[in-house]
Coordinates of C-alpha atoms in Angstrom, one line a residue:
Chain U
M197 CA 23.8 -43.1 -4.0
E198 CA 21.7 -45.6 -6.0
K199 CA 18.5 -43.6 -5.3
I200 CA 20.2 -40.4 -6.4
F201 CA 21.2 -42.4 -9.7
H202 CA 17.5 -43.5 -10.1
V203 CA 16.3 -39.8 -9.7
I204 CA 18.8 -38.6 -12.3
L205 CA 17.9 -41.4 -14.8
T206 CA 14.3 -40.7 -14.5
L207 CA 14.9 -37.0 -15.0
L208 CA 17.1 -37.6 -18.0
F209 CA 14.4 -40.0 -19.3
I210 CA 11.7 -37.3 -18.9
F211 CA 13.8 -34.6 -20.6
S212 CA 14.7 -36.9 -23.6
S213 CA 11.0 -37.8 -24.0
V214 CA 10.0 -34.2 -23.9
H215 CA 12.7 -33.5 -26.4
L216 CA 11.4 -36.3 -28.8
N217 CA 7.9 -35.1 -28.6
F218 CA 8.8 -31.6 -29.7
A219 CA 10.7 -32.9 -32.7
A220 CA 7.7 -35.1 -33.6
E221 CA 5.3 -32.0 -33.1
K222 CA 7.2 -29.8 -35.5
D223 CA 6.3 -31.6 -38.7
T224 CA 2.7 -32.8 -38.1
K225 CA 1.0 -30.9 -35.2
F226 CA -1.5 -28.3 -36.0
N227 CA -0.9 -24.9 -34.3
P228 CA -4.2 -23.6 -32.8
T229 CA -2.7 -20.3 -31.7
I230 CA -2.2 -17.1 -33.8
R231 CA -0.1 -14.4 -32.3
I232 CA -0.5 -10.9 -33.8
G233 CA 1.4 -7.7 -32.7
G234 CA 2.4 -4.2 -33.9
S235 CA 0.6 -0.8 -34.4
T236 CA -1.4 0.5 -31.6
T237 CA -3.5 2.3 -34.0
M238 CA -4.7 -1.1 -35.4
L239 CA -4.7 -2.9 -32.0
P240 CA -8.5 -2.0 -31.2
I241 CA -9.8 -3.2 -34.6
I242 CA -7.9 -6.4 -34.7
A243 CA -8.5 -7.3 -31.0
D244 CA -12.1 -6.7 -31.6
A245 CA -12.1 -8.9 -34.9
S246 CA -10.1 -11.6 -33.3
V247 CA -12.7 -11.9 -30.3
K248 CA -15.5 -11.9 -32.9
F249 CA -13.7 -14.6 -35.0
M250 CA -13.2 -16.9 -31.8
E251 CA -16.7 -16.4 -30.8
K252 CA -18.1 -17.2 -34.0
Y253 CA -16.0 -20.3 -34.7
K254 CA -14.8 -21.5 -31.2
T255 CA -12.8 -24.5 -32.8
W256 CA -10.7 -24.6 -35.9
D257 CA -12.7 -27.4 -37.5
K258 CA -15.7 -25.0 -37.8
V259 CA -13.6 -22.6 -39.7
D260 CA -12.6 -25.4 -42.2
P261 CA -13.1 -29.0 -41.9
I262 CA -9.6 -29.7 -42.8
F263 CA -8.4 -28.5 -39.5
P264 CA -8.5 -30.5 -36.3
K265 CA -11.1 -29.9 -33.6
E266 CA -9.0 -27.5 -31.5
Q267 CA -10.0 -24.2 -29.8
I268 CA -8.9 -21.2 -31.6
I269 CA -6.7 -18.9 -29.6
I270 CA -5.7 -15.5 -30.9
Y271 CA -3.3 -13.2 -28.9
V272 CA -3.1 -9.6 -30.1
T273 CA -0.4 -7.2 -28.6
G274 CA 0.7 -3.7 -29.4
G275 CA 4.4 -2.6 -29.8
G276 CA 4.3 -0.3 -32.6
S277 CA 4.5 -0.8 -36.4
G278 CA 8.3 -1.2 -36.2
F279 CA 7.8 -4.1 -33.8
G280 CA 5.1 -5.7 -35.7
I281 CA 7.4 -6.0 -38.8
K282 CA 10.2 -7.1 -36.8
S283 CA 8.3 -9.6 -34.9
V284 CA 7.2 -11.3 -38.2
S285 CA 10.6 -11.3 -39.5
E286 CA 12.0 -12.9 -36.4
G287 CA 9.0 -15.3 -36.2
T288 CA 7.7 -14.3 -32.7
N289 CA 4.4 -13.3 -34.3
H290 CA 2.4 -14.9 -37.2
I291 CA 0.8 -11.6 -38.3
G292 CA 2.2 -8.2 -38.0
M293 CA 0.2 -5.0 -37.8
S294 CA 1.8 -2.1 -39.4
S295 CA 0.3 1.5 -40.1
R296 CA 3.0 2.6 -42.4
D297 CA 4.5 1.3 -45.5
I298 CA 7.4 -1.3 -45.0
K299 CA 10.9 0.1 -45.4
E300 CA 13.4 -1.3 -47.8
K301 CA 15.7 -2.4 -44.9
E302 CA 12.7 -4.2 -43.3
K303 CA 11.9 -5.9 -46.7
E304 CA 15.4 -7.2 -46.9
L305 CA 15.0 -8.8 -43.3
L306 CA 11.5 -10.2 -44.1
G307 CA 12.6 -12.0 -47.2
K308 CA 9.5 -13.5 -48.9
Y309 CA 6.3 -12.0 -47.4
K310 CA 2.8 -11.2 -48.0
E311 CA 1.1 -7.9 -47.0
F312 CA -2.7 -7.2 -47.0
L313 CA -4.1 -3.7 -46.9
I314 CA -7.1 -3.7 -44.7
S315 CA -7.9 -0.1 -44.4
K316 CA -6.5 3.4 -44.5
D317 CA -6.1 6.1 -41.7
C318 CA -5.9 9.8 -41.5
I319 CA -3.5 11.6 -39.3
A320 CA -5.0 14.7 -37.8
F321 CA -3.6 17.4 -35.8
A322 CA -5.7 17.9 -32.7
V323 CA -5.9 19.9 -29.4
N324 CA -7.9 20.1 -26.3
K325 CA -11.1 22.1 -26.8
K326 CA -9.7 24.6 -24.1
N327 CA -6.5 25.2 -26.2
P328 CA -5.9 28.8 -27.3
L329 CA -5.7 27.5 -31.0
V330 CA -9.4 26.2 -31.0
K331 CA -10.2 29.8 -32.4
R332 CA -8.5 28.6 -35.7
E333 CA -10.2 26.1 -38.0
N334 CA -7.3 25.5 -40.3
L335 CA -3.8 25.1 -39.9
T336 CA -1.2 25.3 -42.8
R337 CA 1.7 23.1 -43.4
E338 CA 4.1 26.0 -42.6
E339 CA 2.4 26.6 -39.3
I340 CA 2.5 23.0 -38.2
A341 CA 6.2 22.7 -39.4
K342 CA 6.9 25.9 -37.4
I343 CA 5.3 24.2 -34.3
Y344 CA 6.9 20.9 -34.7
S345 CA 10.4 22.1 -35.5
G346 CA 10.4 24.4 -32.6
E347 CA 10.5 27.6 -34.4
A348 CA 7.2 28.8 -33.0
K349 CA 7.5 28.4 -29.4
S350 CA 4.4 30.2 -28.3
F351 CA 0.9 30.5 -29.6
Y352 CA 1.6 34.1 -30.3
D353 CA 4.3 33.1 -32.7
I354 CA 1.6 31.4 -34.8
D355 CA -1.0 34.1 -34.5
K356 CA -0.6 37.4 -33.1
S357 CA -4.0 37.5 -31.5
L358 CA -3.1 34.5 -29.4
P359 CA -1.6 34.5 -25.8
K360 CA 2.2 34.2 -25.3
K361 CA 1.8 30.8 -23.8
P362 CA 4.3 28.1 -24.7
I363 CA 2.9 25.3 -27.0
V364 CA 3.4 21.8 -25.5
V365 CA 4.5 19.8 -28.5
I366 CA 3.5 16.0 -28.4
M367 CA 4.9 13.5 -30.7
R368 CA 4.6 9.8 -31.2
D369 CA 7.8 7.8 -30.7
V370 CA 9.5 7.0 -34.0
A371 CA 8.0 3.4 -33.7
G372 CA 4.6 4.9 -34.4
G373 CA 4.0 5.1 -38.2
S374 CA 2.6 8.5 -38.0
T375 CA 5.8 10.2 -37.0
E376 CA 7.5 9.3 -40.3
I377 CA 4.5 10.7 -42.2
V378 CA 4.8 13.9 -40.3
Q379 CA 8.4 14.1 -41.0
H380 CA 8.2 13.3 -44.6
E381 CA 5.0 15.3 -45.5
V382 CA 5.0 18.2 -43.0
L383 CA 8.4 19.0 -41.6
K384 CA 10.3 17.8 -44.7
D385 CA 13.9 19.1 -44.2
R386 CA 13.4 20.4 -40.7
S387 CA 13.7 18.1 -37.6
F388 CA 11.5 17.6 -34.8
T389 CA 12.3 20.0 -31.8
S390 CA 14.1 18.2 -29.1
K391 CA 11.5 19.9 -26.6
A392 CA 8.8 17.6 -27.9
I393 CA 7.4 15.0 -25.4
Q394 CA 7.5 11.5 -26.9
V395 CA 4.5 9.4 -26.1
Q396 CA 4.6 5.7 -26.6
S397 CA 1.2 4.7 -27.7
Q398 CA -2.1 6.2 -29.1
G399 CA -3.6 5.8 -25.5
A400 CA -0.8 7.9 -24.0
N401 CA -1.2 10.5 -26.8
L402 CA -4.9 10.8 -26.2
K403 CA -4.5 11.1 -22.3
K404 CA -2.0 14.0 -22.7
L405 CA -4.3 15.9 -25.1
E406 CA -7.2 15.2 -22.7
T407 CA -5.4 16.6 -19.7
N408 CA -3.1 19.3 -21.0
I409 CA -4.7 22.3 -22.6
Y410 CA -1.5 23.7 -24.1
A411 CA -0.7 20.5 -25.8
I412 CA -0.9 19.8 -29.6
S413 CA -0.4 16.3 -31.1
Y414 CA -1.1 14.3 -34.1
I415 CA -3.4 11.3 -33.9
S416 CA -5.6 9.0 -35.8
S417 CA -8.5 11.2 -37.0
V418 CA -11.2 8.6 -36.3
V419 CA -9.9 8.5 -32.7
A420 CA -9.7 12.3 -32.2
M421 CA -13.1 13.0 -33.8
K422 CA -14.9 10.6 -31.7
N423 CA -13.4 12.2 -28.6
P424 CA -15.7 15.0 -27.3
S425 CA -13.0 16.8 -25.5
L426 CA -10.7 17.3 -28.5
K427 CA -10.8 19.6 -31.5
V428 CA -9.5 18.4 -35.0
F429 CA -8.0 20.9 -37.3
K430 CA -8.2 21.2 -41.1
Y431 CA -4.9 20.6 -42.6
E432 CA -4.2 22.9 -45.7
G433 CA -7.9 23.6 -45.7
V434 CA -9.0 20.0 -45.9
M435 CA -10.8 18.1 -43.1
P436 CA -9.2 14.8 -42.3
T437 CA -12.5 12.7 -43.1
N438 CA -12.6 9.2 -44.7
E439 CA -14.1 10.7 -47.8
N440 CA -11.2 13.2 -48.3
A441 CA -8.7 10.4 -47.6
I442 CA -10.1 8.2 -50.3
S443 CA -10.4 10.9 -52.9
G444 CA -6.8 11.8 -52.1
I445 CA -7.3 15.5 -51.2
Y446 CA -6.1 15.0 -47.7
K447 CA -2.6 14.0 -47.9
L448 CA -1.7 12.8 -44.4
T449 CA -2.9 9.3 -44.7
R450 CA -1.3 6.0 -43.9
P451 CA -2.1 2.3 -44.8
L452 CA -3.2 -0.3 -42.3
I453 CA -1.4 -3.3 -43.1
L454 CA -1.4 -7.0 -42.0
L455 CA 1.8 -8.9 -42.9
T456 CA 2.8 -12.5 -42.6
K457 CA 5.7 -14.7 -43.9
H458 CA 4.8 -16.2 -47.4
D459 CA 4.6 -19.7 -46.2
T460 CA 2.5 -19.0 -43.2
D461 CA 0.1 -21.6 -41.8
P462 CA -3.1 -22.1 -43.5
A463 CA -4.9 -21.2 -40.3
V464 CA -3.3 -17.9 -40.2
M465 CA -4.5 -17.2 -43.7
K466 CA -8.0 -18.0 -42.8
F467 CA -8.0 -15.2 -40.1
I468 CA -6.5 -12.7 -42.7
D469 CA -9.3 -13.8 -45.2
Y470 CA -11.8 -13.0 -42.4
M471 CA -10.4 -9.5 -42.0
L472 CA -10.6 -8.9 -45.7
N473 CA -14.1 -10.1 -46.0
E474 CA -16.5 -10.2 -43.0
G475 CA -14.0 -8.3 -40.8
Q476 CA -14.4 -5.2 -43.0
E477 CA -17.6 -4.5 -41.1
I478 CA -15.6 -4.3 -37.9
V479 CA -13.2 -2.0 -39.6
E480 CA -16.1 0.2 -40.6
E481 CA -17.6 0.0 -37.1
H482 CA -14.4 1.4 -35.7
G483 CA -14.7 4.5 -38.0
Y484 CA -12.1 3.5 -40.6
V485 CA -12.4 3.3 -44.3
P486 CA -13.6 -0.2 -45.5
L487 CA -11.8 -1.9 -48.4
K488 CA -14.5 -1.6 -50.9
T489 CA -14.5 2.2 -50.9
I490 CA -10.6 2.1 -51.4
G491 CA -11.2 -0.2 -54.5
K492 CA -7.9 -1.7 -54.4
D493 CA -6.9 -5.3 -54.6
P494 CA -5.6 -5.8 -51.3
V495 CA -3.3 -8.8 -51.7
K496 CA 0.3 -8.0 -52.5
T497 CA 2.9 -10.8 -52.5
K498 CA 6.4 -9.3 -52.4
K499 CA 9.6 -11.0 -52.8
T500 CA 12.9 -9.6 -52.1
R501 CA 16.2 -11.5 -52.5
Chain K
M209 CA 30.2 -42.4 3.7
K210 CA 26.7 -41.9 2.3
L211 CA 26.7 -38.5 3.9
I212 CA 29.9 -37.2 2.4
R213 CA 28.7 -38.5 -1.1
G214 CA 25.4 -36.6 -0.8
D215 CA 27.5 -33.6 0.3
T216 CA 29.6 -33.6 -2.9
I217 CA 26.5 -33.9 -5.1
S218 CA 24.9 -30.8 -3.6
K219 CA 28.2 -29.1 -3.9
I220 CA 28.2 -29.9 -7.6
I221 CA 24.6 -28.9 -8.0
S222 CA 25.1 -25.5 -6.2
F223 CA 28.2 -25.0 -8.3
I224 CA 26.5 -25.5 -11.5
A225 CA 23.8 -23.0 -10.4
L226 CA 26.5 -20.6 -9.6
I227 CA 28.1 -20.9 -13.1
V228 CA 24.6 -20.7 -14.8
G229 CA 23.8 -17.4 -12.7
V230 CA 27.2 -15.9 -13.3
S231 CA 27.3 -16.8 -17.1
F232 CA 24.1 -15.0 -17.6
L233 CA 25.9 -11.7 -16.5
L234 CA 28.9 -12.5 -18.6
L235 CA 26.9 -13.5 -21.7
M236 CA 24.7 -10.3 -21.5
L237 CA 27.7 -8.2 -21.3
M238 CA 29.3 -10.1 -24.2
F239 CA 26.0 -9.8 -26.3
F240 CA 25.9 -6.1 -25.6
F241 CA 29.5 -5.6 -26.4
K242 CA 29.1 -7.6 -29.8
E243 CA 25.8 -5.5 -30.6
S244 CA 27.1 -2.2 -29.6
S245 CA 29.2 0.1 -31.9
I246 CA 31.9 0.2 -29.3
G247 CA 32.5 -3.6 -29.7
F248 CA 33.0 -5.5 -33.0
N249 CA 31.2 -2.9 -35.1
F250 CA 33.7 -0.1 -34.0
N251 CA 32.3 3.4 -34.2
P252 CA 35.2 5.7 -35.0
N253 CA 33.2 8.7 -33.6
L254 CA 33.0 7.3 -30.1
K255 CA 33.6 10.8 -28.7
K256 CA 31.0 12.2 -31.0
F257 CA 28.4 9.6 -30.0
L258 CA 28.9 10.2 -26.3
F259 CA 29.4 13.9 -25.9
Q260 CA 28.7 16.0 -29.0
E261 CA 25.7 14.8 -31.2
G262 CA 22.2 15.1 -30.6
W263 CA 19.5 12.3 -31.1
S264 CA 17.4 12.8 -34.1
P265 CA 16.8 9.4 -36.0
L266 CA 14.3 11.0 -38.5
S267 CA 16.4 13.9 -39.8
S268 CA 18.7 13.5 -42.8
P269 CA 21.4 12.6 -42.3
P270 CA 20.2 11.1 -38.9
S271 CA 22.3 11.6 -35.8
F272 CA 22.4 9.1 -32.8
G273 CA 24.4 11.0 -30.2
I274 CA 23.3 10.1 -26.5
R275 CA 24.6 13.2 -24.9
H276 CA 21.3 14.3 -23.8
A277 CA 20.5 10.7 -22.4
I278 CA 23.7 10.8 -20.2
I279 CA 23.2 14.2 -18.9
S280 CA 19.5 13.2 -18.1
T281 CA 20.5 10.1 -16.3
V282 CA 23.0 12.0 -14.2
F283 CA 20.5 14.7 -13.4
V284 CA 17.7 12.4 -12.5
S285 CA 19.5 9.6 -10.6
G286 CA 21.8 12.3 -8.9
L287 CA 18.9 14.2 -7.6
S288 CA 17.1 11.0 -6.4
L289 CA 20.3 9.9 -4.6
L290 CA 20.9 13.2 -3.1
L291 CA 17.4 13.1 -1.6
A292 CA 17.4 9.4 -0.7
I293 CA 20.7 8.6 0.7
P294 CA 20.6 11.0 3.8
I295 CA 16.9 10.1 4.5
G296 CA 17.5 6.5 3.9
I297 CA 20.4 6.4 6.1
G298 CA 18.6 8.3 8.7
I299 CA 15.7 6.0 8.7
G300 CA 18.1 3.0 9.1
L301 CA 19.7 4.6 12.0
F302 CA 16.4 5.4 13.5
L303 CA 15.2 1.8 12.9
S304 CA 18.0 0.0 14.5
E305 CA 19.2 2.3 17.3
I306 CA 16.3 4.7 18.4
A307 CA 12.9 3.2 17.5
P308 CA 11.2 1.2 20.1
K309 CA 10.5 -2.4 19.3
K310 CA 6.9 -1.7 18.5
V311 CA 7.7 1.0 16.0
Q312 CA 10.4 -1.3 14.4
I313 CA 7.7 -3.9 13.8
L314 CA 5.6 -1.5 12.1
I315 CA 8.2 0.2 10.0
Q316 CA 10.2 -2.9 8.7
P317 CA 7.2 -4.4 6.8
A318 CA 6.2 -1.0 5.6
L319 CA 9.5 -0.6 4.0
E320 CA 9.5 -4.0 2.4
L321 CA 6.2 -3.1 1.1
L322 CA 7.3 0.1 -0.4
A323 CA 10.1 -1.8 -2.1
G324 CA 7.7 -4.1 -3.5
I325 CA 5.4 -1.6 -5.1
P326 CA 5.7 -2.0 -9.0
A327 CA 7.4 1.0 -10.8
V328 CA 4.3 1.6 -12.9
V329 CA 2.3 2.4 -9.9
Y330 CA 5.1 4.8 -8.6
G331 CA 5.0 6.3 -12.2
F332 CA 1.2 6.7 -12.2
F333 CA 1.3 8.1 -8.7
G334 CA 3.8 10.8 -9.8
Y335 CA 1.7 11.5 -12.9
A336 CA -1.5 12.0 -10.9
V337 CA 0.1 13.9 -8.0
F338 CA 3.2 15.8 -8.9
V339 CA 2.8 16.4 -12.7
K340 CA -0.6 17.9 -12.2
N341 CA 0.4 19.9 -9.3
F342 CA 3.7 21.1 -10.8
E343 CA 1.6 22.7 -13.6
I344 CA -0.2 24.7 -11.0
W345 CA 2.6 25.6 -8.5
F346 CA 5.3 26.5 -11.0
N347 CA 3.0 27.7 -13.8
M348 CA 4.4 25.2 -16.3
P349 CA 2.7 24.3 -19.5
T350 CA 3.2 20.6 -18.6
G351 CA 4.5 19.2 -15.5
E352 CA 6.9 16.5 -16.4
C353 CA 10.4 17.4 -15.5
V354 CA 13.6 16.3 -13.9
L355 CA 12.4 17.3 -10.5
V356 CA 9.4 15.1 -10.5
A357 CA 11.2 12.2 -11.9
G358 CA 13.9 12.5 -9.2
I359 CA 11.5 13.0 -6.3
V360 CA 9.6 9.7 -7.3
L361 CA 12.6 7.9 -8.1
S362 CA 14.0 8.9 -4.6
M363 CA 10.8 7.3 -3.1
M364 CA 11.6 4.1 -5.0
V365 CA 15.2 4.0 -3.9
L366 CA 14.6 4.9 -0.4
P367 CA 13.5 1.7 1.0
F368 CA 16.4 -0.2 -0.2
I369 CA 18.9 2.3 1.2
A370 CA 16.9 2.3 4.5
S371 CA 16.7 -1.5 5.1
T372 CA 20.2 -2.2 4.0
S373 CA 21.7 0.5 6.2
A374 CA 19.4 -0.5 9.1
E375 CA 21.0 -3.9 8.7
A376 CA 24.5 -2.4 8.7
F377 CA 23.9 -0.6 11.8
R378 CA 22.4 -3.8 13.5
N379 CA 25.6 -5.6 12.5
V380 CA 27.8 -3.6 14.5
P381 CA 28.7 -5.9 17.7
W382 CA 26.8 -4.9 20.7
E383 CA 29.9 -4.9 22.7
Y384 CA 30.9 -1.6 21.3
R385 CA 27.8 0.2 22.4
E386 CA 28.2 -1.3 25.9
A387 CA 31.8 -0.3 26.3
A388 CA 31.1 3.2 25.0
Y389 CA 28.0 3.7 27.4
S390 CA 30.0 2.3 30.3
L391 CA 32.5 4.9 29.7
G392 CA 29.9 7.6 30.3
V393 CA 29.3 8.9 26.7
N394 CA 25.9 9.8 25.4
R395 CA 23.9 8.3 22.5
S396 CA 24.9 11.0 19.8
Y397 CA 28.6 10.3 20.5
V398 CA 28.1 6.6 20.0
I399 CA 26.2 7.1 16.8
M400 CA 28.5 9.6 15.4
K401 CA 31.8 8.4 16.5
I402 CA 31.3 4.6 16.7
L403 CA 28.4 3.3 14.8
F404 CA 28.9 5.2 11.7
R405 CA 32.6 4.3 11.4
K406 CA 31.9 0.6 12.1
A407 CA 28.8 0.4 9.9
L408 CA 30.6 2.4 6.9
P409 CA 31.1 -0.7 4.8
G410 CA 27.4 -1.8 5.0
L411 CA 26.3 1.7 4.3
F412 CA 28.4 1.7 1.2
A413 CA 26.5 -1.5 0.1
A414 CA 23.4 0.5 0.8
V415 CA 24.4 3.2 -1.4
A416 CA 25.6 1.0 -4.2
L417 CA 22.3 -0.7 -4.2
G418 CA 20.5 2.6 -4.4
I419 CA 22.7 3.9 -7.2
A420 CA 22.2 0.6 -9.2
R421 CA 18.4 0.9 -8.7
A422 CA 18.3 4.6 -9.4
L423 CA 20.3 4.1 -12.8
G424 CA 18.4 1.3 -13.9
E425 CA 14.8 2.3 -13.1
T426 CA 12.9 2.8 -16.4
L427 CA 9.4 3.1 -16.3
A428 CA 8.7 5.7 -13.7
V429 CA 11.4 7.9 -15.3
L430 CA 9.9 7.2 -18.8
M431 CA 6.5 8.5 -17.6
L432 CA 7.7 11.4 -15.5
A433 CA 10.9 12.9 -17.0
G434 CA 9.0 14.1 -20.2
N435 CA 10.8 11.9 -22.6
S436 CA 12.2 14.8 -24.7
T437 CA 15.6 14.6 -26.5
E438 CA 16.6 18.1 -25.2
I439 CA 19.5 18.5 -22.7
P440 CA 18.1 19.4 -19.3
K441 CA 19.5 22.7 -18.0
S442 CA 17.6 23.0 -14.8
L443 CA 15.5 20.8 -12.7
L444 CA 12.3 22.0 -14.2
D445 CA 13.5 20.9 -17.9
R446 CA 12.3 17.8 -19.5
A447 CA 14.7 14.9 -20.0
Q448 CA 15.2 11.4 -21.4
P449 CA 17.5 9.3 -19.2
I450 CA 19.3 6.3 -21.1
T451 CA 16.8 3.8 -19.8
A452 CA 13.9 5.8 -21.1
L453 CA 15.7 6.2 -24.5
L454 CA 16.2 2.6 -24.8
A455 CA 12.6 1.7 -24.0
T456 CA 11.2 4.3 -26.3
E457 CA 13.3 3.5 -29.4
L458 CA 14.3 -0.2 -29.2
G459 CA 11.0 -1.6 -30.1
E460 CA 11.0 0.1 -33.6
T461 CA 14.7 -0.4 -34.4
S462 CA 15.6 -2.7 -37.3
I463 CA 18.3 -5.1 -36.5
G464 CA 21.7 -4.1 -37.6
S465 CA 20.9 -0.5 -38.4
E466 CA 23.0 2.4 -37.1
K467 CA 20.4 3.1 -34.6
Y468 CA 20.4 -0.3 -33.3
H469 CA 24.1 -0.2 -32.6
A470 CA 23.7 3.1 -31.2
L471 CA 21.1 1.8 -28.7
Y472 CA 23.1 -1.2 -27.6
S473 CA 26.2 1.1 -27.2
A474 CA 23.9 3.2 -24.7
G475 CA 22.9 -0.1 -22.9
L476 CA 26.6 -1.2 -22.7
L477 CA 27.4 2.1 -21.2
L478 CA 24.7 1.9 -18.5
M479 CA 25.7 -1.6 -17.5
L480 CA 29.6 -0.7 -17.4
V481 CA 28.8 2.2 -15.3
V482 CA 26.7 0.1 -12.8
L483 CA 29.5 -2.4 -12.9
I484 CA 32.3 0.1 -12.3
I485 CA 30.4 1.7 -9.3
N486 CA 29.7 -1.8 -7.9
I487 CA 33.3 -2.9 -8.2
S488 CA 34.6 0.3 -6.8
I489 CA 32.3 0.3 -4.0
W490 CA 33.2 -3.3 -3.2
L491 CA 36.9 -2.4 -3.2
V492 CA 36.4 0.5 -0.9
K493 CA 34.3 -1.7 1.3
K494 CA 36.9 -4.3 1.4
R495 CA 39.6 -1.9 2.3
M496 CA 37.6 -0.4 5.0
K497 CA 36.7 -3.8 6.7
R498 CA 40.4 -4.5 6.8
L499 CA 41.0 -1.1 8.5
T500 CA 38.1 -1.2 10.8
Y501 CA 38.3 -4.9 12.0
A502 CA 42.2 -4.9 12.1

């Protein structure tokens, strides 16, 4: 019996000391880990940038001497823009990635936060190169709205010279920022057809376009143009290039945003600074528009309630 | 004296473990109930939510009916069980009664292995094999459909049903067989008239396990059913079962929104259905045990 008492006492002791440790850590201890999550469009850029950041500095004291000598650890995960914003408001991630503007309701949940525009992205409509639609160079808003609302069921309904093969309509799930842009800019009052296949990430979207010759989808124009098996359409006569996005002729663009709580760790801010300066080269390497060409002050501090 | 005290302590510890385990279930149910629109945020249009409206969160005004998901779940899980239950019980019977020892030794681990394969592997297998070939065989523009999801899901459910039903057949006391054979009846008589009746409670457990697994499986059906919000009318239509709906939408949903409550309601519905099926099968099983062993 005594033995058991001893065991229990020791266990209690261990638990209580662990508990005390935690309480002490909260105030003073430096957090060497940054967790980033959200938009799958931004994932490759930020993952690449975080690897380069970690390789360049290795420990935090090299980023800034005021930090302790601890190894830099950055975790980057996907989940979609909605998840990125939600995770920041819930505190699961330090930085959220969002490839759309933040909604009013989300602003309420976030409270005081900061958002940083790191680049812009065009959404392009693309098909496989074997798709009947490749004869066309341009798609009008009306044609795309017809396809996505389900009014045009086969390629024949779009163009009488095309075969009567059904169109396989692919859409991103609503968590992907691009879906809302297509809804507001292209479909307007109409809703997405219930026949549309919802894919959950940019990767799944790409794979579906690569493997299905009757599929049409909207995808980041950089990703689509880099892929040799895909054809990208002009939308309303305008090619979805970075130049057209900056000059504003191409309408289907979205911001690529990093967001944090307003009182986030200084170490987290160091990474964001990196993304706004040196990191812009990585943005450009990935084919996106670097900040200097957008010519906007990227830092916006927002306060709601 | 010492021994008895040790016994009470282990009793207390296991009791605490039990409480913790069971309270997880209760807490989860309570949480879902609280967050769903059926619970504290009562939605007056429950009937509309369950049976009438479609799911289109982006249209204005948005609508959050889960009719398509309920029908899809019934289609996909029903089809998979229709395939898996007869085959699974057949395998169980073969394993316990007919197969020679050597075959048993080979099949039993194979079943366990099959049960241990992650859902994503099944999903990928279905995507690479069935989806591609369905496009060719049925001249479909794209191969994801209820049938593909049902077939793959039945493969996932099969090992559970097979091993549980084999167990049920094995648990029938050996004396029954001996008595029957000594009366001169043949094997098919023993199986049909004695084993099936005696093993029935165990077979119900096997089916319950299969149903729970089929209803709850997410990843494979998400990959294979097509994930469209239309209502499936045939086996070659696309569908979005409740689990797939939750997996698709929950990541984006802002807390407290109408959609959030709708999704939690869908989750609650799924949990309640599994609970009800399990309880009713448990009740039937109990009744049968009383009848068969009386």
